[in-house]
PDB file of C-alpha atoms in Angstrom:
ATOM      1  CA  MET A   1     -99.148  38.302 -38.351  1.00  0.00           C
ATOM      2  CA  TRP A   2    -102.199  40.625 -38.794  1.00  0.00           C
ATOM      3  CA  VAL A   3    -101.662  44.050 -40.341  1.00  0.00           C
ATOM      4  CA  HIS A   4    -104.087  47.056 -40.089  1.00  0.00           C
ATOM      5  CA  LEU A   5    -104.392  48.315 -43.913  1.00  0.00           C
ATOM      6  CA  GLY A   6    -106.090  51.368 -43.445  1.00  0.00           C
ATOM      7  CA  ASP A   7    -109.364  52.731 -44.903  1.00  0.00           C
ATOM      8  CA  ARG A   8    -111.452  50.789 -47.408  1.00  0.00           C
ATOM      9  CA  LYS A   9    -110.004  52.095 -50.437  1.00  0.00           C
ATOM     10  CA  GLN A  10    -106.781  51.265 -49.518  1.00  0.00           C
ATOM     11  CA  ARG A  11    -107.704  47.871 -48.762  1.00  0.00           C
ATOM     12  CA  LEU A  12    -109.450  47.742 -52.212  1.00  0.00           C
ATOM     13  CA  LEU A  13    -106.120  48.702 -53.785  1.00  0.00           C
ATOM     14  CA  LEU A  14    -104.556  45.780 -52.497  1.00  0.00           C
ATOM     15  CA  ALA A  15    -107.160  43.465 -53.459  1.00  0.00           C
ATOM     16  CA  VAL A  16    -106.962  44.600 -57.225  1.00  0.00           C
ATOM     17  CA  LEU A  17    -103.165  43.946 -57.175  1.00  0.00           C
ATOM     18  CA  LEU A  18    -103.247  40.878 -55.386  1.00  0.00           C
ATOM     19  CA  LEU A  19    -106.221  39.347 -57.785  1.00  0.00           C
ATOM     20  CA  SER A  20    -104.104  40.638 -60.680  1.00  0.00           C
ATOM     21  CA  GLU A  21    -101.337  37.984 -59.764  1.00  0.00           C
ATOM     22  CA  THR A  22     -97.843  39.533 -61.115  1.00  0.00           C
ATOM     23  CA  ASP A  23     -99.758  41.362 -63.760  1.00  0.00           C
ATOM     24  CA  PRO A  24     -98.768  45.189 -63.431  1.00  0.00           C
ATOM     25  CA  VAL A  25    -101.895  47.476 -63.201  1.00  0.00           C
ATOM     26  CA  HIS A  26    -101.588  50.942 -64.529  1.00  0.00           C
ATOM     27  CA  ILE A  27    -102.499  54.022 -62.254  1.00  0.00           C
ATOM     28  CA  GLU A  28    -105.327  54.892 -64.454  1.00  0.00           C
ATOM     29  CA  GLN A  29    -106.727  51.464 -64.057  1.00  0.00           C
ATOM     30  CA  LEU A  30    -106.657  51.727 -60.391  1.00  0.00           C
ATOM     31  CA  ILE A  31    -107.970  55.107 -60.227  1.00  0.00           C
ATOM     32  CA  GLY A  32    -110.942  53.916 -62.199  1.00  0.00           C
ATOM     33  CA  THR A  33    -111.528  50.978 -59.910  1.00  0.00           C
ATOM     34  CA  LEU A  34    -111.028  52.674 -56.610  1.00  0.00           C
ATOM     35  CA  TRP A  35    -113.630  55.305 -57.623  1.00  0.00           C
ATOM     36  CA  ASP A  36    -116.235  53.792 -59.939  1.00  0.00           C
ATOM     37  CA  GLY A  37    -115.018  55.768 -62.842  1.00  0.00           C
ATOM     38  CA  GLU A  38    -115.494  58.968 -61.155  1.00  0.00           C
ATOM     39  CA  PRO A  39    -112.266  59.764 -59.444  1.00  0.00           C
ATOM     40  CA  ILE A  40    -111.565  62.808 -57.145  1.00  0.00           C
ATOM     41  CA  LYS A  41    -109.169  65.535 -58.345  1.00  0.00           C
ATOM     42  CA  SER A  42    -106.395  64.161 -56.034  1.00  0.00           C
ATOM     43  CA  ALA A  43    -106.736  60.563 -56.964  1.00  0.00           C
ATOM     44  CA  ARG A  44    -103.309  60.100 -58.206  1.00  0.00           C
ATOM     45  CA  LYS A  45    -101.902  61.619 -54.910  1.00  0.00           C
ATOM     46  CA  VAL A  46    -104.050  59.277 -52.962  1.00  0.00           C
ATOM     47  CA  ILE A  47    -102.958  56.404 -54.923  1.00  0.00           C
ATOM     48  CA  HIS A  48     -99.327  57.231 -54.112  1.00  0.00           C
ATOM     49  CA  HIS A  49    -100.007  57.708 -50.418  1.00  0.00           C
ATOM     50  CA  TYR A  50    -101.895  54.355 -50.258  1.00  0.00           C
ATOM     51  CA  ALA A  51     -98.876  52.482 -52.199  1.00  0.00           C
ATOM     52  CA  SER A  52     -96.424  54.066 -49.668  1.00  0.00           C
ATOM     53  CA  ASP A  53     -98.216  53.182 -46.890  1.00  0.00           C
ATOM     54  CA  LEU A  54     -98.993  49.534 -47.878  1.00  0.00           C
ATOM     55  CA  ARG A  55     -95.431  49.134 -48.836  1.00  0.00           C
ATOM     56  CA  ARG A  56     -94.592  50.038 -45.204  1.00  0.00           C
ATOM     57  CA  HIS A  57     -97.021  47.562 -43.902  1.00  0.00           C
ATOM     58  CA  LEU A  58     -96.301  44.672 -46.138  1.00  0.00           C
ATOM     59  CA  GLY A  59     -92.548  45.092 -45.539  1.00  0.00           C
ATOM     60  CA  ARG A  60     -93.151  44.612 -41.747  1.00  0.00           C
ATOM     61  CA  ALA A  61     -95.428  41.575 -42.396  1.00  0.00           C
ATOM     62  CA  ARG A  62     -92.854  39.602 -44.786  1.00  0.00           C
ATOM     63  CA  ALA A  63     -89.232  40.287 -44.841  1.00  0.00           C
ATOM     64  CA  GLY A  64     -88.801  40.828 -48.705  1.00  0.00           C
ATOM     65  CA  GLY A  65     -92.387  41.516 -49.265  1.00  0.00           C
ATOM     66  CA  HIS A  66     -93.371  44.921 -50.603  1.00  0.00           C
ATOM     67  CA  LEU A  67     -95.574  46.701 -53.090  1.00  0.00           C
ATOM     68  CA  LEU A  68     -93.546  48.004 -55.748  1.00  0.00           C
ATOM     69  CA  PRO A  69     -93.727  51.833 -56.416  1.00  0.00           C
ATOM     70  CA  GLU A  70     -95.134  53.428 -59.548  1.00  0.00           C
ATOM     71  CA  GLY A  71     -92.578  52.746 -62.230  1.00  0.00           C
ATOM     72  CA  LYS A  72     -92.237  53.443 -65.826  1.00  0.00           C
ATOM     73  CA  GLY A  73     -95.597  54.170 -67.221  1.00  0.00           C
ATOM     74  CA  GLY A  74     -97.331  54.261 -63.747  1.00  0.00           C
ATOM     75  CA  LEU A  75     -97.620  50.623 -63.055  1.00  0.00           C
ATOM     76  CA  TYR A  76     -98.028  48.769 -59.688  1.00  0.00           C
ATOM     77  CA  ARG A  77     -98.022  45.026 -58.809  1.00  0.00           C
ATOM     78  CA  VAL A  78     -97.497  43.229 -55.453  1.00  0.00           C
ATOM     79  CA  ARG A  79     -94.530  40.925 -55.421  1.00  0.00           C
ATOM     80  CA  ALA A  80     -95.652  37.943 -53.796  1.00  0.00           C
ATOM     81  CA  GLU A  81     -95.560  34.112 -54.504  1.00  0.00           C
ATOM     82  CA  ARG A  82     -98.908  32.509 -55.353  1.00  0.00           C
ATOM     83  CA  ASP A  83     -98.696  30.235 -52.352  1.00  0.00           C
ATOM     84  CA  GLU A  84     -98.500  33.412 -49.993  1.00  0.00           C
ATOM     85  CA  VAL A  85    -102.218  34.473 -51.324  1.00  0.00           C
ATOM     86  CA  ASP A  86    -105.295  32.274 -50.148  1.00  0.00           C
ATOM     87  CA  VAL A  87    -107.274  32.860 -53.417  1.00  0.00           C
ATOM     88  CA  HIS A  88    -104.447  31.544 -55.537  1.00  0.00           C
ATOM     89  CA  ARG A  89    -104.056  28.586 -53.221  1.00  0.00           C
ATOM     90  CA  PHE A  90    -107.444  28.025 -53.364  1.00  0.00           C
ATOM     91  CA  ARG A  91    -107.549  28.296 -57.133  1.00  0.00           C
ATOM     92  CA  ASP A  92    -104.579  26.035 -57.740  1.00  0.00           C
ATOM     93  CA  GLN A  93    -105.861  23.165 -55.570  1.00  0.00           C
ATOM     94  CA  ALA A  94    -109.206  23.478 -57.072  1.00  0.00           C
ATOM     95  CA  ARG A  95    -107.725  23.145 -60.448  1.00  0.00           C
ATOM     96  CA  ASP A  96    -105.526  20.183 -59.525  1.00  0.00           C
ATOM     97  CA  GLY A  97    -108.717  18.584 -57.897  1.00  0.00           C
ATOM     98  CA  TYR A  98    -110.897  18.998 -61.040  1.00  0.00           C
ATOM     99  CA  ALA A  99    -107.965  17.252 -63.038  1.00  0.00           C
ATOM    100  CA  ARG A 100    -108.301  13.907 -60.881  1.00  0.00           C
ATOM    101  CA  LEU A 101    -112.145  13.816 -60.763  1.00  0.00           C
ATOM    102  CA  HIS A 102    -113.376  10.466 -61.874  1.00  0.00           C
ATOM    103  CA  ASP A 103    -109.966   8.900 -62.527  1.00  0.00           C
ATOM    104  CA  ASP A 104    -108.868   9.394 -58.842  1.00  0.00           C
ATOM    105  CA  ASP A 105    -111.760  10.602 -56.716  1.00  0.00           C
ATOM    106  CA  PRO A 106    -110.122  10.314 -53.478  1.00  0.00           C
ATOM    107  CA  GLU A 107    -107.078  12.352 -54.293  1.00  0.00           C
ATOM    108  CA  ALA A 108    -109.627  14.842 -56.081  1.00  0.00           C
ATOM    109  CA  VAL A 109    -111.365  14.879 -52.757  1.00  0.00           C
ATOM    110  CA  ARG A 110    -108.638  15.371 -50.825  1.00  0.00           C
ATOM    111  CA  LEU A 111    -107.414  18.351 -52.922  1.00  0.00           C
ATOM    112  CA  LEU A 112    -110.921  19.931 -53.281  1.00  0.00           C
ATOM    113  CA  ARG A 113    -111.374  20.060 -49.324  1.00  0.00           C
ATOM    114  CA  ALA A 114    -107.884  21.547 -49.171  1.00  0.00           C
ATOM    115  CA  ALA A 115    -108.886  24.136 -51.463  1.00  0.00           C
ATOM    116  CA  LEU A 116    -112.077  24.985 -49.830  1.00  0.00           C
ATOM    117  CA  ARG A 117    -110.491  25.423 -46.311  1.00  0.00           C
ATOM    118  CA  GLU A 118    -108.502  28.456 -47.914  1.00  0.00           C
ATOM    119  CA  TRP A 119    -111.916  30.056 -47.246  1.00  0.00           C
ATOM    120  CA  GLY A 120    -111.393  29.979 -43.343  1.00  0.00           C
ATOM    121  CA  SER A 121    -113.586  27.026 -42.205  1.00  0.00           C
ATOM    122  CA  GLU A 122    -113.879  23.374 -42.552  1.00  0.00           C
ATOM    123  CA  ARG A 123    -117.534  23.947 -43.394  1.00  0.00           C
ATOM    124  CA  LEU A 124    -118.548  24.211 -47.217  1.00  0.00           C
ATOM    125  CA  ILE A 125    -120.469  27.369 -46.348  1.00  0.00           C
ATOM    126  CA  ALA A 126    -118.236  30.324 -47.283  1.00  0.00           C
ATOM    127  CA  GLY A 127    -118.102  33.535 -45.658  1.00  0.00           C
ATOM    128  CA  GLU A 128    -118.526  36.773 -47.846  1.00  0.00           C
ATOM    129  CA  PRO A 129    -115.227  37.323 -50.368  1.00  0.00           C
ATOM    130  CA  LEU A 130    -113.816  40.619 -50.179  1.00  0.00           C
ATOM    131  CA  ASN A 131    -115.745  41.414 -47.102  1.00  0.00           C
ATOM    132  CA  GLY A 132    -116.537  45.123 -46.370  1.00  0.00           C
ATOM    133  CA  LEU A 133    -115.076  46.253 -49.823  1.00  0.00           C
ATOM    134  CA  THR A 134    -117.847  48.504 -52.200  1.00  0.00           C
ATOM    135  CA  GLY A 135    -117.796  49.398 -55.778  1.00  0.00           C
ATOM    136  CA  ARG A 136    -118.475  47.673 -59.007  1.00  0.00           C
ATOM    137  CA  TRP A 137    -115.166  46.001 -59.386  1.00  0.00           C
ATOM    138  CA  ALA A 138    -115.430  44.360 -55.791  1.00  0.00           C
ATOM    139  CA  ALA A 139    -119.017  43.249 -56.498  1.00  0.00           C
ATOM    140  CA  GLU A 140    -118.051  41.464 -59.643  1.00  0.00           C
ATOM    141  CA  GLN A 141    -115.233  39.828 -58.242  1.00  0.00           C
ATOM    142  CA  ARG A 142    -117.124  38.705 -55.291  1.00  0.00           C
ATOM    143  CA  GLN A 143    -119.750  36.968 -57.654  1.00  0.00           C
ATOM    144  CA  VAL A 144    -116.952  35.310 -59.453  1.00  0.00           C
ATOM    145  CA  LEU A 145    -115.498  33.997 -56.318  1.00  0.00           C
ATOM    146  CA  LYS A 146    -118.676  32.946 -54.837  1.00  0.00           C
ATOM    147  CA  GLU A 147    -119.181  30.754 -58.321  1.00  0.00           C
ATOM    148  CA  GLU A 148    -115.834  29.389 -58.195  1.00  0.00           C
ATOM    149  CA  HIS A 149    -116.393  28.274 -54.384  1.00  0.00           C
ATOM    150  CA  ARG A 150    -119.692  26.796 -55.416  1.00  0.00           C
ATOM    151  CA  ALA A 151    -118.439  24.955 -58.412  1.00  0.00           C
ATOM    152  CA  ALA A 152    -115.691  23.508 -55.959  1.00  0.00           C
ATOM    153  CA  VAL A 153    -118.145  22.368 -53.654  1.00  0.00           C
ATOM    154  CA  ILE A 154    -120.380  20.737 -55.981  1.00  0.00           C
ATOM    155  CA  ALA A 155    -117.740  18.968 -57.849  1.00  0.00           C
ATOM    156  CA  LEU A 156    -116.143  17.596 -54.262  1.00  0.00           C
ATOM    157  CA  LEU A 157    -119.674  16.420 -53.040  1.00  0.00           C
ATOM    158  CA  LYS A 158    -120.613  14.784 -56.309  1.00  0.00           C
ATOM    159  CA  ALA A 159    -117.117  12.708 -56.060  1.00  0.00           C
ATOM    160  CA  GLU A 160    -118.007  11.990 -52.444  1.00  0.00           C
ATOM    161  CA  LEU A 161    -121.263  10.409 -53.678  1.00  0.00           C
ATOM    162  CA  ARG A 162    -119.412   8.332 -56.253  1.00  0.00           C
ATOM    163  CA  LEU A 163    -117.204   7.230 -53.541  1.00  0.00           C
ATOM    164  CA  GLY A 164    -120.042   5.749 -51.563  1.00  0.00           C
ATOM    165  CA  ARG A 165    -119.988   8.230 -48.719  1.00  0.00           C
ATOM    166  CA  HIS A 166    -123.684   9.258 -48.900  1.00  0.00           C
ATOM    167  CA  ALA A 167    -124.257   8.784 -45.319  1.00  0.00           C
ATOM    168  CA  ARG A 168    -121.098  10.917 -44.258  1.00  0.00           C
ATOM    169  CA  ILE A 169    -121.977  14.039 -46.525  1.00  0.00           C
ATOM    170  CA  ILE A 170    -125.569  14.427 -45.447  1.00  0.00           C
ATOM    171  CA  PRO A 171    -124.761  16.958 -42.551  1.00  0.00           C
ATOM    172  CA  GLU A 172    -122.976  19.024 -44.889  1.00  0.00           C
ATOM    173  CA  LEU A 173    -125.369  18.976 -47.653  1.00  0.00           C
ATOM    174  CA  SER A 174    -128.166  19.632 -44.993  1.00  0.00           C
ATOM    175  CA  ARG A 175    -126.430  23.065 -43.826  1.00  0.00           C
ATOM    176  CA  LEU A 176    -125.612  23.835 -47.606  1.00  0.00           C
ATOM    177  CA  ALA A 177    -129.426  23.312 -48.587  1.00  0.00           C
ATOM    178  CA  GLY A 178    -130.777  25.407 -45.696  1.00  0.00           C
ATOM    179  CA  ASP A 179    -128.178  28.250 -46.343  1.00  0.00           C
ATOM    180  CA  GLY A 180    -128.995  30.978 -48.782  1.00  0.00           C
ATOM    181  CA  PRO A 181    -131.380  30.938 -51.592  1.00  0.00           C
ATOM    182  CA  PRO A 182    -133.009  27.383 -52.680  1.00  0.00           C
ATOM    183  CA  ASP A 183    -130.723  25.673 -54.677  1.00  0.00           C
ATOM    184  CA  GLU A 184    -131.895  22.867 -56.983  1.00  0.00           C
ATOM    185  CA  GLU A 185    -128.627  20.972 -57.423  1.00  0.00           C
ATOM    186  CA  VAL A 186    -127.722  20.883 -53.690  1.00  0.00           C
ATOM    187  CA  SER A 187    -131.240  19.651 -53.048  1.00  0.00           C
ATOM    188  CA  GLY A 188    -130.995  17.179 -55.644  1.00  0.00           C
ATOM    189  CA  LEU A 189    -127.457  15.789 -54.304  1.00  0.00           C
ATOM    190  CA  LEU A 190    -128.911  15.774 -50.603  1.00  0.00           C
ATOM    191  CA  MET A 191    -131.957  13.572 -51.917  1.00  0.00           C
ATOM    192  CA  LEU A 192    -129.725  11.139 -53.368  1.00  0.00           C
ATOM    193  CA  ALA A 193    -127.708  10.911 -50.408  1.00  0.00           C
ATOM    194  CA  CYS A 194    -130.546  10.360 -48.282  1.00  0.00           C
ATOM    195  CA  TYR A 195    -131.969   7.564 -50.723  1.00  0.00           C
ATOM    196  CA  ARG A 196    -128.737   5.759 -50.922  1.00  0.00           C
ATOM    197  CA  SER A 197    -128.385   5.776 -47.100  1.00  0.00           C
ATOM    198  CA  GLY A 198    -131.444   3.825 -46.948  1.00  0.00           C
ATOM    199  CA  ARG A 199    -133.878   6.898 -45.803  1.00  0.00           C
ATOM    200  CA  PRO A 200    -136.229   7.415 -48.977  1.00  0.00           C
ATOM    201  CA  ALA A 201    -138.677   9.006 -46.881  1.00  0.00           C
ATOM    202  CA  GLU A 202    -136.218  11.708 -45.522  1.00  0.00           C
ATOM    203  CA  ALA A 203    -135.223  12.218 -49.351  1.00  0.00           C
ATOM    204  CA  LEU A 204    -139.191  13.066 -50.101  1.00  0.00           C
ATOM    205  CA  SER A 205    -138.955  15.340 -46.990  1.00  0.00           C
ATOM    206  CA  VAL A 206    -135.867  17.264 -48.544  1.00  0.00           C
ATOM    207  CA  TYR A 207    -137.697  17.489 -51.943  1.00  0.00           C
ATOM    208  CA  ALA A 208    -141.193  18.819 -50.059  1.00  0.00           C
ATOM    209  CA  ALA A 209    -138.717  21.431 -47.963  1.00  0.00           C
ATOM    210  CA  TYR A 210    -137.318  22.707 -51.182  1.00  0.00           C
ATOM    211  CA  ARG A 211    -140.567  23.157 -52.840  1.00  0.00           C
ATOM    212  CA  GLU A 212    -142.018  24.771 -49.995  1.00  0.00           C
ATOM    213  CA  ARG A 213    -139.111  27.433 -50.067  1.00  0.00           C
ATOM    214  CA  LEU A 214    -139.631  27.967 -53.811  1.00  0.00           C
ATOM    215  CA  ALA A 215    -143.345  28.522 -53.209  1.00  0.00           C
ATOM    216  CA  ASP A 216    -142.629  31.293 -50.941  1.00  0.00           C
ATOM    217  CA  ALA A 217    -140.479  32.979 -53.635  1.00  0.00           C
ATOM    218  CA  GLY A 218    -143.226  32.223 -56.281  1.00  0.00           C
ATOM    219  CA  ALA A 219    -141.415  29.680 -58.088  1.00  0.00           C
ATOM    220  CA  LEU A 220    -141.894  26.080 -58.876  1.00  0.00           C
ATOM    221  CA  PRO A 221    -139.271  23.148 -59.077  1.00  0.00           C
ATOM    222  CA  GLY A 222    -137.406  22.346 -62.062  1.00  0.00           C
ATOM    223  CA  ALA A 223    -138.213  19.180 -64.323  1.00  0.00           C
ATOM    224  CA  ALA A 224    -135.088  17.557 -63.178  1.00  0.00           C
ATOM    225  CA  ILE A 225    -135.745  17.401 -59.386  1.00  0.00           C
ATOM    226  CA  GLU A 226    -139.501  16.463 -60.123  1.00  0.00           C
ATOM    227  CA  HIS A 227    -137.856  13.437 -61.937  1.00  0.00           C
ATOM    228  CA  LEU A 228    -135.777  12.617 -59.191  1.00  0.00           C
ATOM    229  CA  ARG A 229    -138.576  12.913 -56.706  1.00  0.00           C
ATOM    230  CA  GLU A 230    -140.600  10.321 -58.787  1.00  0.00           C
ATOM    231  CA  ARG A 231    -137.550   8.105 -59.072  1.00  0.00           C
ATOM    232  CA  VAL A 232    -137.294   8.327 -55.462  1.00  0.00           C
ATOM    233  CA  ALA A 233    -140.928   7.628 -54.691  1.00  0.00           C
ATOM    234  CA  ARG A 234    -140.928   4.522 -56.833  1.00  0.00           C
ATOM    235  CA  ARG A 235    -137.556   3.266 -55.515  1.00  0.00           C
ATOM    236  CA  ASP A 236    -135.910   3.233 -58.884  1.00  0.00           C
ATOM    237  CA  PRO A 237    -132.924   0.985 -58.737  1.00  0.00           C
ATOM    238  CA  GLY A 238    -131.253   3.270 -61.081  1.00  0.00           C
ATOM    239  CA  LEU A 239    -130.484   5.427 -58.298  1.00  0.00           C
ATOM    240  CA  ASP A 240    -128.557   2.976 -56.749  1.00  0.00           C
ATOM    241  CA  LEU A 241    -124.526   3.730 -56.350  1.00  0.00           C
ATOM    242  CA  ALA A 242    -123.713   0.625 -58.178  1.00  0.00           C
ATOM    243  CA  ALA A 243    -126.328   1.395 -61.255  1.00  0.00           C
ATOM    244  CA  ASP A 244    -125.678   5.171 -61.440  1.00  0.00           C
ATOM    245  CA  SER A 245    -122.047   5.954 -60.137  1.00  0.00           C
ATOM    246  CA  ALA A 246    -122.295   9.302 -62.101  1.00  0.00           C
ATOM    247  CA  GLY A 247    -124.813  10.650 -59.581  1.00  0.00           C
ATOM    248  CA  PHE A 248    -127.277  13.095 -60.006  1.00  0.00           C
ATOM    249  CA  THR A 249    -126.878  16.308 -62.044  1.00  0.00           C
ATOM    250  CA  VAL A 250    -129.460  19.120 -62.611  1.00  0.00           C
ATOM    251  CA  VAL A 251    -129.087  22.864 -63.457  1.00  0.00           C
ATOM    252  CA  SER A 252    -129.221  25.116 -60.235  1.00  0.00           C
ATOM    253  CA  VAL A 253    -131.770  27.754 -59.734  1.00  0.00           C
ATOM    254  CA  ASP A 254    -129.363  30.031 -57.983  1.00  0.00           C
ATOM    255  CA  SER A 255    -125.732  29.773 -57.345  1.00  0.00           C
ATOM    256  CA  GLY A 256    -126.874  30.796 -53.614  1.00  0.00           C
ATOM    257  CA  HIS A 257    -123.441  30.282 -51.996  1.00  0.00           C
ATOM    258  CA  GLY A 258    -120.689  32.058 -51.332  1.00  0.00           C
ATOM    259  CA  ILE A 259    -112.444  34.112 -49.564  1.00  0.00           C
ATOM    260  CA  ASN A 260    -113.323  36.965 -46.645  1.00  0.00           C
ATOM    261  CA  GLY A 261    -110.497  39.122 -45.287  1.00  0.00           C
ATOM    262  CA  ILE A 262    -107.949  41.282 -47.045  1.00  0.00           C
ATOM    263  CA  SER A 263    -104.316  41.441 -46.649  1.00  0.00           C
ATOM    264  CA  SER A 264    -102.199  38.770 -48.277  1.00  0.00           C
ATOM    265  CA  GLN A 265    -105.537  37.171 -47.433  1.00  0.00           C
ATOM    266  CA  VAL A 266    -107.986  37.791 -50.110  1.00  0.00           C
ATOM    267  CA  CYS A 267    -110.211  34.999 -49.133  1.00  0.00           C
TER     268      CYS A 267
END
C-alpha cells in the first residue's frame, strides 16, 4: 500500500526516525535536522503537526504501526520491526552475507544479492537514496548509504569471481564500469573477469576505456590497475582462478555508486 506522506520536511522527519531504528529522537534534534540548525519560530508546532499527520497515515498503512506522540522529554520514535524497513533488511542481510564470505561463498552471494534487491532492482546499480530529501543530514546519510551499497556490490562480485562465475558477471560489471565516475576497483574486476573468460584483448580494452575516462577528468590510472594491465598483457598465469582464488583488489578512485523512496521504505 502506497501512502502519500506530505511535504519534503515531513518525509525527512520519517526518514530520521526510521534510520534511528528504535532509538527515540528528541524534538530539539529533529528541529535542528529538519531546518539545518536555523529553525523557524513555529518549528515545534510544525513537528507536532507532522507527527500527528504521519501517525494517521501510518495507522492506515499497517494496523498497529504508528508514530508515537511526543512523550516525556519530548521524544519521538517509529514503532516498526526491522524487517518492515527496507534499509534495515538490506543491512541485516548484507551483514549475514559478509559473515559467510570465503567460508561459504555461495550462501554469501545469495544473501548479498537479496540485500541488494532491497534497493528496488535486480540490477546492481542503485537509485538515489533518500530521493528528493534535502539538507545536511540527508546528504550525509545519502553518502553513507551509497558507500554501504557499493561495499556490498564489491563483496558480491569478488565472491562470484572466487566461485568461477567470471563470464556470468561480465554484463553486470560492464554496466557498473560505465555508470557514474571512473571506478578503479570495478574496472579491475571487469578486466579480471574478461581475462578469466578467455578474453584478454577485451580486458585490455576495459583498461583503455578506463584510462580515457580518467584522462577526460585530468587524472591517471593508479599503480594497481596499471600492474594488472601489465599482467594481462603478458598472460600472467597467476591471474588464473586456480592460481589466485582471492581475485583482484585495488583501492577505488571514487565510490561512484549509489535505498530510494520514503515511507516504511527508506531505500
